[in-house]
PDB file of C-alpha atoms and ligand atoms in Angstrom:
ATOM      1  CA  MET A 936      55.347  83.894 -92.886  1.00 32.00           C
ATOM      2  CA  GLU A 937      53.349  82.578 -90.504  1.00 32.00           C
ATOM      3  CA  THR A 938      55.395  80.613 -87.530  1.00 33.00           C
ATOM      4  CA  ALA A 939      55.424  79.017 -84.285  1.00 34.00           C
ATOM      5  CA  LEU A 940      53.083  80.373 -80.912  1.00 35.00           C
ATOM      6  CA  GLN A 941      50.552  82.841 -83.119  1.00 39.00           C
ATOM      7  CA  ARG A 942      47.789  84.352 -81.390  1.00 38.00           C
ATOM      8  CA  THR A 943      44.588  85.317 -82.525  1.00 39.00           C
ATOM      9  CA  PRO A 944      41.083  86.990 -80.350  1.00 39.00           C
ATOM     10  CA  ALA A 945      39.793  83.277 -79.121  1.00 40.00           C
ATOM     11  CA  GLU A 946      42.936  81.119 -79.541  1.00 38.00           C
ATOM     12  CA  GLY A 947      45.159  82.317 -77.070  1.00 39.00           C
ATOM     13  CA  LEU A 948      48.488  81.023 -77.781  1.00 42.00           C
ATOM     14  CA  ALA A 949      48.933  77.752 -79.938  1.00 45.00           C
ATOM     15  CA  PRO A 950      52.595  75.351 -80.317  1.00 47.00           C
ATOM     16  CA  THR A 951      51.929  74.605 -84.336  1.00 48.00           C
ATOM     17  CA  ALA A 952      54.919  75.131 -86.017  1.00 45.00           C
ATOM     18  CA  ALA A 953      53.146  76.283 -89.611  1.00 61.00           C
ATOM     19  CA  VAL A 954      49.874  78.024 -89.175  1.00 86.00           C
ATOM     20  CA  ALA A 955      47.310  75.873 -90.845  1.00 89.00           C
ATOM     21  CA  PRO A 956      44.063  77.752 -92.479  1.00 93.00           C
ATOM     22  CA  LEU A 957      40.715  77.565 -90.585  1.00 96.00           C
ATOM     23  CA  ALA A 958      38.601  75.136 -90.973  1.00 97.00           C
ATOM     24  CA  VAL A 959      35.858  76.236 -88.352  1.00 97.00           C
ATOM     25  CA  ALA A 960      35.623  80.483 -87.925  1.00 97.00           C
ATOM     26  CA  LEU A 961      32.568  81.043 -85.396  1.00 97.00           C
ATOM     27  CA  ASP A 962      33.230  85.329 -85.889  1.00 97.00           C
ATOM     28  CA  ASP A 963      31.549  87.364 -82.824  1.00 97.00           C
ATOM     29  CA  ILE A 964      28.510  85.055 -83.576  1.00 96.00           C
ATOM     30  CA  SER A 965      25.466  85.607 -81.044  1.00 96.00           C
ATOM     31  CA  ILE A 966      23.214  83.013 -80.656  1.00 95.00           C
ATOM     32  CA  SER A 967      18.771  83.585 -78.599  1.00 93.00           C
ATOM     33  CA  PHE A 968      16.318  81.554 -78.512  1.00 92.00           C
ATOM     34  CA  GLY A 969      12.392  83.037 -78.196  1.00 86.00           C
ATOM     35  CA  ILE A 970      10.423  80.777 -76.039  1.00 80.00           C
ATOM     36  CA  ALA A 971       6.232  81.358 -76.591  1.00 79.00           C
ATOM     37  CA  GLY A 972       5.602  84.007 -74.353  1.00 79.00           C
ATOM     38  CA  GLY A 973       8.105  84.665 -72.662  1.00 83.00           C
ATOM     39  CA  PRO A 974      11.304  86.820 -73.082  1.00 85.00           C
ATOM     40  CA  ILE A 975      13.990  86.497 -75.192  1.00 89.00           C
ATOM     41  CA  TYR A 976      17.053  83.752 -74.175  1.00 90.00           C
ATOM     42  CA  LYS A 977      20.199  85.249 -74.957  1.00 92.00           C
ATOM     43  CA  ALA A 978      21.963  82.148 -74.890  1.00 93.00           C
ATOM     44  CA  VAL A 979      25.613  83.071 -77.017  1.00 94.00           C
ATOM     45  CA  ALA A 980      26.936  86.924 -76.719  1.00 92.00           C
ATOM     46  CA  PRO A 981      29.352  87.689 -79.452  1.00 94.00           C
ATOM     47  CA  THR A 982      32.358  85.477 -78.900  1.00 96.00           C
ATOM     48  CA  SER A 983      34.936  83.646 -81.205  1.00 96.00           C
ATOM     49  CA  LEU A 984      36.182  80.327 -81.906  1.00 97.00           C
ATOM     50  CA  HIS A 985      38.926  79.012 -84.554  1.00 97.00           C
ATOM     51  CA  VAL A 986      39.542  75.494 -85.375  1.00 97.00           C
ATOM     52  CA  ARG A 987      42.166  75.147 -87.754  1.00 96.00           C
ATOM     53  CA  GLU A 988      43.206  71.982 -90.386  1.00 96.00           C
ATOM     54  CA  GLY A 989      43.838  69.015 -88.326  1.00 95.00           C
ATOM     55  CA  GLU A 990      43.201  70.793 -85.124  1.00 97.00           C
ATOM     56  CA  PHE A 991      41.194  68.449 -81.948  1.00 97.00           C
ATOM     57  CA  VAL A 992      39.576  71.469 -79.850  1.00 98.00           C
ATOM     58  CA  ALA A 993      37.859  70.578 -76.470  1.00 98.00           C
ATOM     59  CA  ILE A 994      34.417  72.619 -75.613  1.00 97.00           C
ATOM     60  CA  VAL A 995      33.668  72.457 -71.673  1.00 96.00           C
ATOM     61  CA  GLY A 996      31.569  74.682 -69.690  1.00 94.00           C
ATOM     62  CA  PRO A 997      28.880  74.284 -66.716  1.00 93.00           C
ATOM     63  CA  THR A 998      25.585  72.322 -67.684  1.00 91.00           C
ATOM     64  CA  GLY A 999      23.503  74.349 -70.135  1.00 90.00           C
ATOM     65  CA  CYS A1000      25.798  77.506 -70.996  1.00 91.00           C
ATOM     66  CA  GLY A1001      25.794  76.899 -74.853  1.00 93.00           C
ATOM     67  CA  LYS A1002      27.890  74.170 -76.311  1.00 94.00           C
ATOM     68  CA  SER A1003      25.963  72.275 -78.044  1.00 94.00           C
ATOM     69  CA  THR A1004      23.845  75.478 -79.191  1.00 95.00           C
ATOM     70  CA  LEU A1005      27.873  76.304 -80.524  1.00 95.00           C
ATOM     71  CA  LEU A1006      27.992  73.187 -82.688  1.00 95.00           C
ATOM     72  CA  ASN A1007      24.935  73.490 -83.787  1.00 95.00           C
ATOM     73  CA  ALA A1008      25.874  76.538 -85.518  1.00 96.00           C
ATOM     74  CA  THR A1009      28.212  75.053 -86.658  1.00 97.00           C
ATOM     75  CA  ALA A1010      26.830  72.520 -88.324  1.00 96.00           C
ATOM     76  CA  GLY A1011      24.545  75.119 -90.102  1.00 96.00           C
ATOM     77  CA  LEU A1012      21.632  73.549 -87.553  1.00 94.00           C
ATOM     78  CA  LEU A1013      20.862  76.808 -86.083  1.00 93.00           C
ATOM     79  CA  ARG A1014      21.848  80.253 -87.533  1.00 92.00           C
ATOM     80  CA  PRO A1015      23.161  82.851 -85.069  1.00 94.00           C
ATOM     81  CA  ALA A1016      21.772  86.220 -84.694  1.00 93.00           C
ATOM     82  CA  GLY A1017      24.780  87.748 -84.774  1.00 94.00           C
ATOM     83  CA  GLY A1018      28.379  87.012 -86.661  1.00 95.00           C
ATOM     84  CA  ARG A1019      29.646  84.490 -89.334  1.00 96.00           C
ATOM     85  CA  VAL A1020      30.323  81.249 -89.195  1.00 97.00           C
ATOM     86  CA  SER A1021      32.250  80.419 -91.701  1.00 97.00           C
ATOM     87  CA  ILE A1022      33.892  76.717 -93.327  1.00 97.00           C
ATOM     88  CA  PHE A1023      37.281  76.522 -95.038  1.00 96.00           C
ATOM     89  CA  GLY A1024      36.662  80.843 -95.642  1.00 95.00           C
ATOM     90  CA  ALA A1025      33.978  80.485 -97.396  1.00 96.00           C
ATOM     91  CA  ALA A1026      30.546  81.524 -94.719  1.00 96.00           C
ATOM     92  CA  LEU A1027      27.844  79.190 -93.899  1.00 96.00           C
ATOM     93  CA  ASP A1028      24.625  79.121 -95.370  1.00 92.00           C
ATOM     94  CA  GLY A1029      22.354  76.726 -94.542  1.00 93.00           C
ATOM     95  CA  LEU A1030      23.995  73.203 -93.783  1.00 94.00           C
ATOM     96  CA  ASN A1031      27.065  72.474 -93.044  1.00 96.00           C
ATOM     97  CA  ALA A1032      28.086  69.801 -95.807  1.00 94.00           C
ATOM     98  CA  LYS A1033      31.362  69.695 -94.823  1.00 95.00           C
ATOM     99  CA  ALA A1034      31.143  68.452 -91.400  1.00 96.00           C
ATOM    100  CA  GLY A1035      30.009  65.108 -89.705  1.00 94.00           C
ATOM    101  CA  TYR A1036      27.656  65.167 -86.461  1.00 93.00           C
ATOM    102  CA  LEU A1037      27.867  62.398 -83.904  1.00 92.00           C
ATOM    103  CA  PHE A1038      25.658  62.982 -80.931  1.00 85.00           C
ATOM    104  CA  GLN A1039      25.124  61.539 -77.562  1.00 83.00           C
ATOM    105  CA  GLN A1040      22.260  60.057 -78.226  1.00 83.00           C
ATOM    106  CA  ASP A1041      22.850  57.121 -80.801  1.00 80.00           C
ATOM    107  CA  ALA A1042      21.608  57.489 -84.461  1.00 85.00           C
ATOM    108  CA  LEU A1043      20.872  54.021 -85.513  1.00 94.00           C
ATOM    109  CA  MET A1044      18.412  52.538 -87.302  1.00 95.00           C
ATOM    110  CA  PRO A1045      17.114  49.635 -85.363  1.00 96.00           C
ATOM    111  CA  TRP A1046      15.468  47.499 -88.171  1.00 97.00           C
ATOM    112  CA  LYS A1047      18.681  47.749 -90.261  1.00 97.00           C
ATOM    113  CA  THR A1048      22.457  45.948 -89.615  1.00 97.00           C
ATOM    114  CA  ALA A1049      25.462  47.757 -88.520  1.00 97.00           C
ATOM    115  CA  LEU A1050      26.666  47.301 -91.717  1.00 97.00           C
ATOM    116  CA  ASP A1051      23.264  48.691 -93.659  1.00 97.00           C
ATOM    117  CA  ASN A1052      23.440  51.557 -90.724  1.00 97.00           C
ATOM    118  CA  VAL A1053      27.184  52.273 -91.673  1.00 97.00           C
ATOM    119  CA  ALA A1054      26.452  51.794 -96.017  1.00 97.00           C
ATOM    120  CA  ILE A1055      23.392  53.982 -95.550  1.00 96.00           C
ATOM    121  CA  ALA A1056      24.944  56.802 -94.746  1.00 94.00           C
ATOM    122  CA  LEU A1057      26.771  56.776 -98.787  1.00 96.00           C
ATOM    123  CA  GLU A1058      23.307  55.497-100.054  1.00 96.00           C
ATOM    124  CA  ILE A1059      21.626  58.574 -99.835  1.00 93.00           C
ATOM    125  CA  GLY A1060      24.201  60.721-101.116  1.00 90.00           C
ATOM    126  CA  GLY A1061      23.907  58.339-104.630  1.00 93.00           C
ATOM    127  CA  THR A1062      26.598  55.988-104.099  1.00 95.00           C
ATOM    128  CA  ARG A1063      25.614  52.332-105.287  1.00 96.00           C
ATOM    129  CA  ARG A1064      24.688  49.732-103.249  1.00 96.00           C
ATOM    130  CA  ALA A1065      27.490  47.619-103.738  1.00 96.00           C
ATOM    131  CA  ASP A1066      30.679  50.070-103.260  1.00 96.00           C
ATOM    132  CA  ALA A1067      28.723  51.331-100.142  1.00 97.00           C
ATOM    133  CA  LEU A1068      28.583  48.146 -98.796  1.00 97.00           C
ATOM    134  CA  ALA A1069      31.951  47.203 -99.138  1.00 97.00           C
ATOM    135  CA  GLN A1070      33.391  50.824 -97.733  1.00 97.00           C
ATOM    136  CA  ALA A1071      30.817  50.297 -95.288  1.00 97.00           C
ATOM    137  CA  GLN A1072      32.462  47.312 -94.405  1.00 97.00           C
ATOM    138  CA  ASP A1073      35.790  48.549 -94.080  1.00 95.00           C
ATOM    139  CA  TRP A1074      34.987  51.111 -91.648  1.00 95.00           C
ATOM    140  CA  LEU A1075      33.583  48.342 -89.481  1.00 96.00           C
ATOM    141  CA  ARG A1076      36.879  46.576 -89.629  1.00 95.00           C
ATOM    142  CA  LYS A1077      38.670  50.006 -88.513  1.00 93.00           C
ATOM    143  CA  VAL A1078      36.206  50.430 -85.518  1.00 93.00           C
ATOM    144  CA  GLY A1079      37.296  47.014 -84.597  1.00 92.00           C
ATOM    145  CA  LEU A1080      33.209  45.464 -86.127  1.00 93.00           C
ATOM    146  CA  ALA A1081      34.437  43.084 -88.823  1.00 93.00           C
ATOM    147  CA  ARG A1082      32.627  39.699 -87.526  1.00 95.00           C
ATOM    148  CA  PHE A1083      29.786  42.236 -85.591  1.00 96.00           C
ATOM    149  CA  ALA A1084      28.420  43.311 -89.818  1.00 96.00           C
ATOM    150  CA  ASP A1085      25.284  41.043 -89.621  1.00 97.00           C
ATOM    151  CA  ARG A1086      24.090  42.236 -85.668  1.00 97.00           C
ATOM    152  CA  TYR A1087      21.533  44.750 -85.335  1.00 97.00           C
ATOM    153  CA  PRO A1088      22.211  48.052 -82.862  1.00 96.00           C
ATOM    154  CA  HIS A1089      20.652  45.626 -80.105  1.00 96.00           C
ATOM    155  CA  GLN A1090      22.365  43.257 -80.025  1.00 96.00           C
ATOM    156  CA  LEU A1091      25.737  45.032 -79.775  1.00 95.00           C
ATOM    157  CA  SER A1092      27.215  46.308 -76.529  1.00 92.00           C
ATOM    158  CA  GLY A1093      26.117  50.816 -75.934  1.00 90.00           C
ATOM    159  CA  GLY A1094      31.044  50.905 -77.201  1.00 91.00           C
ATOM    160  CA  GLN A1095      29.930  48.571 -80.267  1.00 93.00           C
ATOM    161  CA  ARG A1096      27.300  51.010 -80.883  1.00 94.00           C
ATOM    162  CA  LYS A1097      29.296  53.949 -80.787  1.00 92.00           C
ATOM    163  CA  ARG A1098      31.846  52.227 -82.863  1.00 93.00           C
ATOM    164  CA  VAL A1099      28.683  52.070 -85.665  1.00 96.00           C
ATOM    165  CA  GLY A1100      27.896  55.460 -85.327  1.00 94.00           C
ATOM    166  CA  LEU A1101      31.386  56.835 -85.681  1.00 94.00           C
ATOM    167  CA  ALA A1102      32.288  54.094 -88.987  1.00 95.00           C
ATOM    168  CA  GLN A1103      28.853  55.847 -89.817  1.00 95.00           C
ATOM    169  CA  VAL A1104      30.023  59.869 -89.390  1.00 94.00           C
ATOM    170  CA  LEU A1105      33.349  58.898 -91.062  1.00 95.00           C
ATOM    171  CA  VAL A1106      32.117  56.725 -94.003  1.00 95.00           C
ATOM    172  CA  ARG A1107      31.312  60.022 -95.985  1.00 94.00           C
ATOM    173  CA  GLY A1108      34.617  61.663 -95.616  1.00 94.00           C
ATOM    174  CA  PRO A1109      33.887  64.667 -93.768  1.00 95.00           C
ATOM    175  CA  LYS A1110      36.860  67.333 -93.259  1.00 96.00           C
ATOM    176  CA  ILE A1111      35.446  68.885 -89.778  1.00 97.00           C
ATOM    177  CA  LEU A1112      33.482  66.191 -87.179  1.00 97.00           C
ATOM    178  CA  LEU A1113      31.249  67.774 -84.596  1.00 97.00           C
ATOM    179  CA  MET A1114      30.929  65.843 -81.723  1.00 96.00           C
ATOM    180  CA  ASP A1115      28.198  66.319 -78.864  1.00 94.00           C
ATOM    181  CA  GLU A1116      29.197  64.523 -75.713  1.00 93.00           C
ATOM    182  CA  PRO A1117      29.608  61.256 -78.072  1.00 91.00           C
ATOM    183  CA  PHE A1118      30.755  59.128 -75.552  1.00 90.00           C
ATOM    184  CA  GLY A1119      28.169  60.155 -72.397  1.00 84.00           C
ATOM    185  CA  PRO A1120      26.608  56.717 -72.178  1.00 78.00           C
ATOM    186  CA  LEU A1121      29.275  54.875 -71.778  1.00 86.00           C
ATOM    187  CA  ASP A1122      31.365  53.841 -69.127  1.00 89.00           C
ATOM    188  CA  ALA A1123      33.947  54.844 -67.346  1.00 89.00           C
ATOM    189  CA  GLN A1124      36.651  52.107 -68.667  1.00 90.00           C
ATOM    190  CA  THR A1125      34.870  52.478 -72.360  1.00 90.00           C
ATOM    191  CA  ARG A1126      35.036  55.434 -72.589  1.00 90.00           C
ATOM    192  CA  GLN A1127      38.449  56.093 -72.712  1.00 92.00           C
ATOM    193  CA  ILE A1128      38.791  52.492 -75.234  1.00 92.00           C
ATOM    194  CA  MET A1129      36.750  54.653 -77.471  1.00 91.00           C
ATOM    195  CA  GLY A1130      38.576  58.016 -77.448  1.00 94.00           C
ATOM    196  CA  THR A1131      41.734  56.101 -78.151  1.00 94.00           C
ATOM    197  CA  LEU A1132      40.285  54.664 -81.134  1.00 93.00           C
ATOM    198  CA  LEU A1133      39.260  58.110 -81.856  1.00 95.00           C
ATOM    199  CA  LEU A1134      42.478  59.065 -81.733  1.00 96.00           C
ATOM    200  CA  LYS A1135      43.781  56.803 -83.454  1.00 94.00           C
ATOM    201  CA  LEU A1136      41.226  57.566 -86.679  1.00 94.00           C
ATOM    202  CA  TRP A1137      41.457  60.992 -86.100  1.00 95.00           C
ATOM    203  CA  ALA A1138      45.683  60.702 -86.460  1.00 93.00           C
ATOM    204  CA  GLN A1139      45.011  59.063 -90.827  1.00 92.00           C
ATOM    205  CA  ASP A1140      43.585  62.264 -91.982  1.00 90.00           C
ATOM    206  CA  ARG A1141      43.208  64.382 -88.664  1.00 93.00           C
ATOM    207  CA  LYS A1142      40.300  66.064 -89.384  1.00 94.00           C
ATOM    208  CA  ALA A1143      38.947  69.685 -87.299  1.00 97.00           C
ATOM    209  CA  VAL A1144      37.133  68.122 -84.514  1.00 97.00           C
ATOM    210  CA  LEU A1145      35.271  70.102 -82.090  1.00 98.00           C
ATOM    211  CA  PHE A1146      33.796  67.920 -79.370  1.00 97.00           C
ATOM    212  CA  VAL A1147      31.760  69.355 -76.725  1.00 96.00           C
ATOM    213  CA  THR A1148      32.227  67.208 -73.447  1.00 94.00           C
ATOM    214  CA  HIS A1149      31.605  67.466 -69.327  1.00 91.00           C
ATOM    215  CA  ASP A1150      34.798  65.249 -68.743  1.00 93.00           C
ATOM    216  CA  LEU A1151      37.969  67.679 -68.653  1.00 95.00           C
ATOM    217  CA  GLU A1152      40.221  64.301 -68.008  1.00 95.00           C
ATOM    218  CA  GLU A1153      38.666  63.379 -71.613  1.00 95.00           C
ATOM    219  CA  ALA A1154      38.796  66.594 -73.317  1.00 97.00           C
ATOM    220  CA  ILE A1155      42.939  66.766 -72.150  1.00 97.00           C
ATOM    221  CA  ALA A1156      43.207  63.475 -72.991  1.00 96.00           C
ATOM    222  CA  LEU A1157      41.884  63.844 -76.647  1.00 97.00           C
ATOM    223  CA  SER A1158      42.903  67.801 -77.721  1.00 97.00           C
ATOM    224  CA  ASP A1159      44.984  70.325 -78.796  1.00 97.00           C
ATOM    225  CA  ARG A1160      43.287  72.757 -77.394  1.00 97.00           C
ATOM    226  CA  VAL A1161      40.492  72.852 -74.575  1.00 98.00           C
ATOM    227  CA  VAL A1162      38.395  76.119 -74.910  1.00 97.00           C
ATOM    228  CA  ILE A1163      36.423  77.397 -71.623  1.00 96.00           C
ATOM    229  CA  MET A1164      32.186  78.785 -72.384  1.00 96.00           C
ATOM    230  CA  SER A1165      31.851  80.597 -69.033  1.00 94.00           C
ATOM    231  CA  ALA A1166      27.954  80.099 -67.375  1.00 91.00           C
ATOM    232  CA  GLY A1167      25.278  81.619 -69.736  1.00 81.00           C
ATOM    233  CA  PRO A1168      23.319  83.130 -70.393  1.00 90.00           C
ATOM    234  CA  GLU A1169      24.963  85.108 -72.918  1.00 92.00           C
ATOM    235  CA  ALA A1170      27.759  82.982 -72.244  1.00 94.00           C
ATOM    236  CA  ARG A1171      31.361  83.715 -74.220  1.00 95.00           C
ATOM    237  CA  ILE A1172      34.627  81.497 -74.522  1.00 96.00           C
ATOM    238  CA  ILE A1173      36.408  82.388 -71.951  1.00 94.00           C
ATOM    239  CA  GLY A1174      39.377  80.230 -71.553  1.00 95.00           C
ATOM    240  CA  ASP A1175      41.309  78.728 -74.281  1.00 96.00           C
ATOM    241  CA  PHE A1176      44.695  76.696 -73.150  1.00 97.00           C
ATOM    242  CA  PRO A1177      47.269  74.714 -75.840  1.00 97.00           C
ATOM    243  CA  ILE A1178      47.515  71.265 -74.526  1.00 97.00           C
ATOM    244  CA  ASP A1179      51.115  69.844 -74.988  1.00 96.00           C
ATOM    245  CA  LEU A1180      50.563  66.800 -74.443  1.00 96.00           C
ATOM    246  CA  ALA A1181      52.686  64.326 -76.882  1.00 94.00           C
ATOM    247  CA  ARG A1182      50.959  62.321 -79.361  1.00 94.00           C
ATOM    248  CA  PRO A1183      50.356  59.645 -80.336  1.00 94.00           C
ATOM    249  CA  ARG A1184      48.530  59.408 -77.168  1.00 93.00           C
ATOM    250  CA  ASP A1185      46.149  56.711 -75.219  1.00 92.00           C
ATOM    251  CA  THR A1186      43.838  58.118 -72.788  1.00 92.00           C
ATOM    252  CA  ALA A1187      44.429  56.072 -70.012  1.00 91.00           C
ATOM    253  CA  ASP A1188      48.297  56.216 -69.946  1.00 93.00           C
ATOM    254  CA  ILE A1189      48.435  60.153 -70.378  1.00 94.00           C
ATOM    255  CA  ARG A1190      46.173  60.317 -67.653  1.00 94.00           C
ATOM    256  CA  LEU A1191      48.986  59.478 -64.865  1.00 95.00           C
ATOM    257  CA  ASP A1192      51.641  61.944 -66.540  1.00 96.00           C
ATOM    258  CA  PRO A1193      52.189  64.891 -64.332  1.00 96.00           C
ATOM    259  CA  ARG A1194      52.130  68.055 -67.082  1.00 97.00           C
ATOM    260  CA  PHE A1195      48.454  66.217 -67.365  1.00 97.00           C
ATOM    261  CA  HIS A1196      47.693  66.842 -63.739  1.00 97.00           C
ATOM    262  CA  GLN A1197      49.344  70.471 -64.198  1.00 97.00           C
ATOM    263  CA  LEU A1198      47.296  71.082 -67.224  1.00 97.00           C
ATOM    264  CA  HIS A1199      44.183  70.001 -65.523  1.00 97.00           C
ATOM    265  CA  ARG A1200      45.456  71.879 -62.650  1.00 97.00           C
ATOM    266  CA  ASP A1201      45.174  75.399 -64.436  1.00 96.00           C
ATOM    267  CA  ILE A1202      42.355  74.323 -66.651  1.00 97.00           C
ATOM    268  CA  TRP A1203      40.500  73.421 -63.583  1.00 96.00           C
ATOM    269  CA  ASN A1204      40.619  76.320 -61.438  1.00 94.00           C
ATOM    270  CA  GLN A1205      39.075  78.705 -63.993  1.00 93.00           C
ATOM    271  CA  LEU A1206      36.569  76.405 -65.289  1.00 94.00           C
ATOM    272  CA  LYS A1207      35.034  75.774 -61.117  1.00 92.00           C
ATOM    273  CA  ALA A1208      34.219  79.454 -60.678  1.00 89.00           C
ATOM    274  CA  GLU A1209      32.134  79.121 -63.780  1.00 88.00           C
ATOM    275  CA  VAL A1210      30.647  75.559 -62.715  1.00 89.00           C
ATOM    276  CA  ALA A1211      29.390  77.371 -59.551  1.00 87.00           C
ATOM    277  CA  LYS A1212      28.065  79.715 -60.970  1.00 84.00           C
ATOM    278  CA  THR A1213      25.377  77.538 -62.407  1.00 82.00           C
ATOM    279  CA  TYR A1214      25.164  75.359 -59.341  1.00 76.00           C
ATOM    280  CA  GLY A1215      25.173  78.580 -57.086  1.00 70.00           C
ATOM    281  CA  GLU A1216      27.963  77.010 -54.913  1.00 47.00           C
ATOM    282  CA  GLU A1217      30.898  78.230 -53.443  1.00 43.00           C
ATOM    283  CA  MET A1218      33.206  76.031 -54.955  1.00 47.00           C
ATOM    284  CA  THR A1219      35.831  78.867 -55.118  1.00 47.00           C
ATOM    285  CA  SER A1220      37.262  79.073 -51.855  1.00 45.00           C
TER     286      SER A1220
HETATM  287  N1  LIG B 914      15.719  75.195 -78.860  1.00 78.28           N
HETATM  288  C1  LIG B 914      15.961  76.649 -77.600  1.00 78.28           C
HETATM  289  N2  LIG B 914      14.473  76.690 -76.813  1.00 78.28           N
HETATM  290  C2  LIG B 914      15.197  77.675 -76.315  1.00 78.28           C
HETATM  291  N3  LIG B 914      16.521  77.490 -75.355  1.00 78.28           N
HETATM  292  C3  LIG B 914      17.269  76.572 -75.645  1.00 78.28           C
HETATM  293  C4  LIG B 914      17.111  76.066 -76.745  1.00 78.28           C
HETATM  294  N4  LIG B 914      18.313  75.456 -77.318  1.00 78.28           N
HETATM  295  C5  LIG B 914      19.253  75.379 -75.811  1.00 78.28           C
HETATM  296  N5  LIG B 914      18.617  76.583 -75.002  1.00 78.28           N
HETATM  297  C6  LIG B 914      18.829  77.025 -74.257  1.00 78.28           C
HETATM  298  O1  LIG B 914      20.339  77.493 -74.263  1.00 78.28           O
HETATM  299  C7  LIG B 914      21.098  77.524 -73.163  1.00 78.28           C
HETATM  300  C8  LIG B 914      22.148  76.199 -74.054  1.00 78.28           C
HETATM  301  O2  LIG B 914      21.843  75.655 -74.256  1.00 78.28           O
HETATM  302  P1  LIG B 914      23.005  74.149 -74.548  1.00 78.28           P
HETATM  303  O3  LIG B 914      22.068  72.495 -74.670  1.00 78.28           O
HETATM  304  O4  LIG B 914      23.879  74.734 -76.417  1.00 78.28           O
HETATM  305  O5  LIG B 914      23.688  73.658 -73.373  1.00 78.28           O
HETATM  306  P2  LIG B 914      24.979  73.168 -73.339  1.00 78.28           P
HETATM  307  O6  LIG B 914      26.115  74.061 -72.639  1.00 78.28           O
HETATM  308  O7  LIG B 914      24.866  72.713 -74.605  1.00 78.28           O
HETATM  309  O8  LIG B 914      24.303  71.920 -72.254  1.00 78.28           O
HETATM  310  P3  LIG B 914      24.400  70.194 -70.990  1.00 78.28           P
HETATM  311  O9  LIG B 914      26.187  70.236 -71.173  1.00 78.28           O
HETATM  312  O10 LIG B 914      23.954  70.567 -70.041  1.00 78.28           O
HETATM  313  O11 LIG B 914      24.581  69.561 -72.557  1.00 78.28           O
HETATM  314  C9  LIG B 914      20.514  76.436 -72.250  1.00 78.28           C
HETATM  315  O12 LIG B 914      19.583  77.865 -71.609  1.00 78.28           O
HETATM  316  C10 LIG B 914      19.237  75.869 -72.958  1.00 78.28           C
HETATM  317  O13 LIG B 914      18.152  75.526 -72.385  1.00 78.28           O
END
């Protein structure tokens, strides 16, 4: 039986007592883009990333390196030129039906109330309207918006709209959560509040999460592992750091922990060289 401190090529050491099955396996995937009239752009070199059931993994890396591209490959929105994408052990063919995707931009319909925006996520899957509304109301309560069910998106703050977006994704019960800079447009304080809410909801059923962010502090505060992508072209995973901070975590308070600072120093030491390559600046001296 497998026990603590397992190592796989892309994972490094993860302090798990028993090793959960893989939810997401990207094995040696490479992704290129053809630009009309121009050369092929090799965005992602052969690279691998594994996320286990119940694991929260953040991807950080310089702008334009390929973080969203990896997420899109996991969602089945684009097909890698080479390598394999497996979801719970099965090769991904088409859209990833087990995943919910939360983007930086709101995906709310402005002409629908908060309640209807959440309910529609179920209705398009065939759930009867009365059931969909009941579940949507329950999820609005879980994200702290029970009193705002009748509001339209323009009547909500940015943070409240994010909460509706989170409810809209979670109401469908995805086994995997793909999040691409989901709290990007929010102010720092609201980001931390949203992070703490996300962790509280995540703790209830521990989905596998892939969370893309530019914000290293946010990545450390939320995750079980932080992986670093190199600067592109031909970007790949070059670092994999287990985050051994106790849970449950408050994403604001955890930043005061001395271990948090140590982890931040260790990860930034590797990340800054990649950021410097992207900006062409000398930051490593
Ligand atoms: N559809 C596309 N066609 C051509 N090039 C693309 C396409 N999508 C992405 N790219 C290129 O692939 C590279 C990776 O893009 P991606 O959006 O994955 O980066 P990112 O790390 O998520 O960036 P950011 O942190 O700025 O959001 C970039 O150089 C981008 O210009």
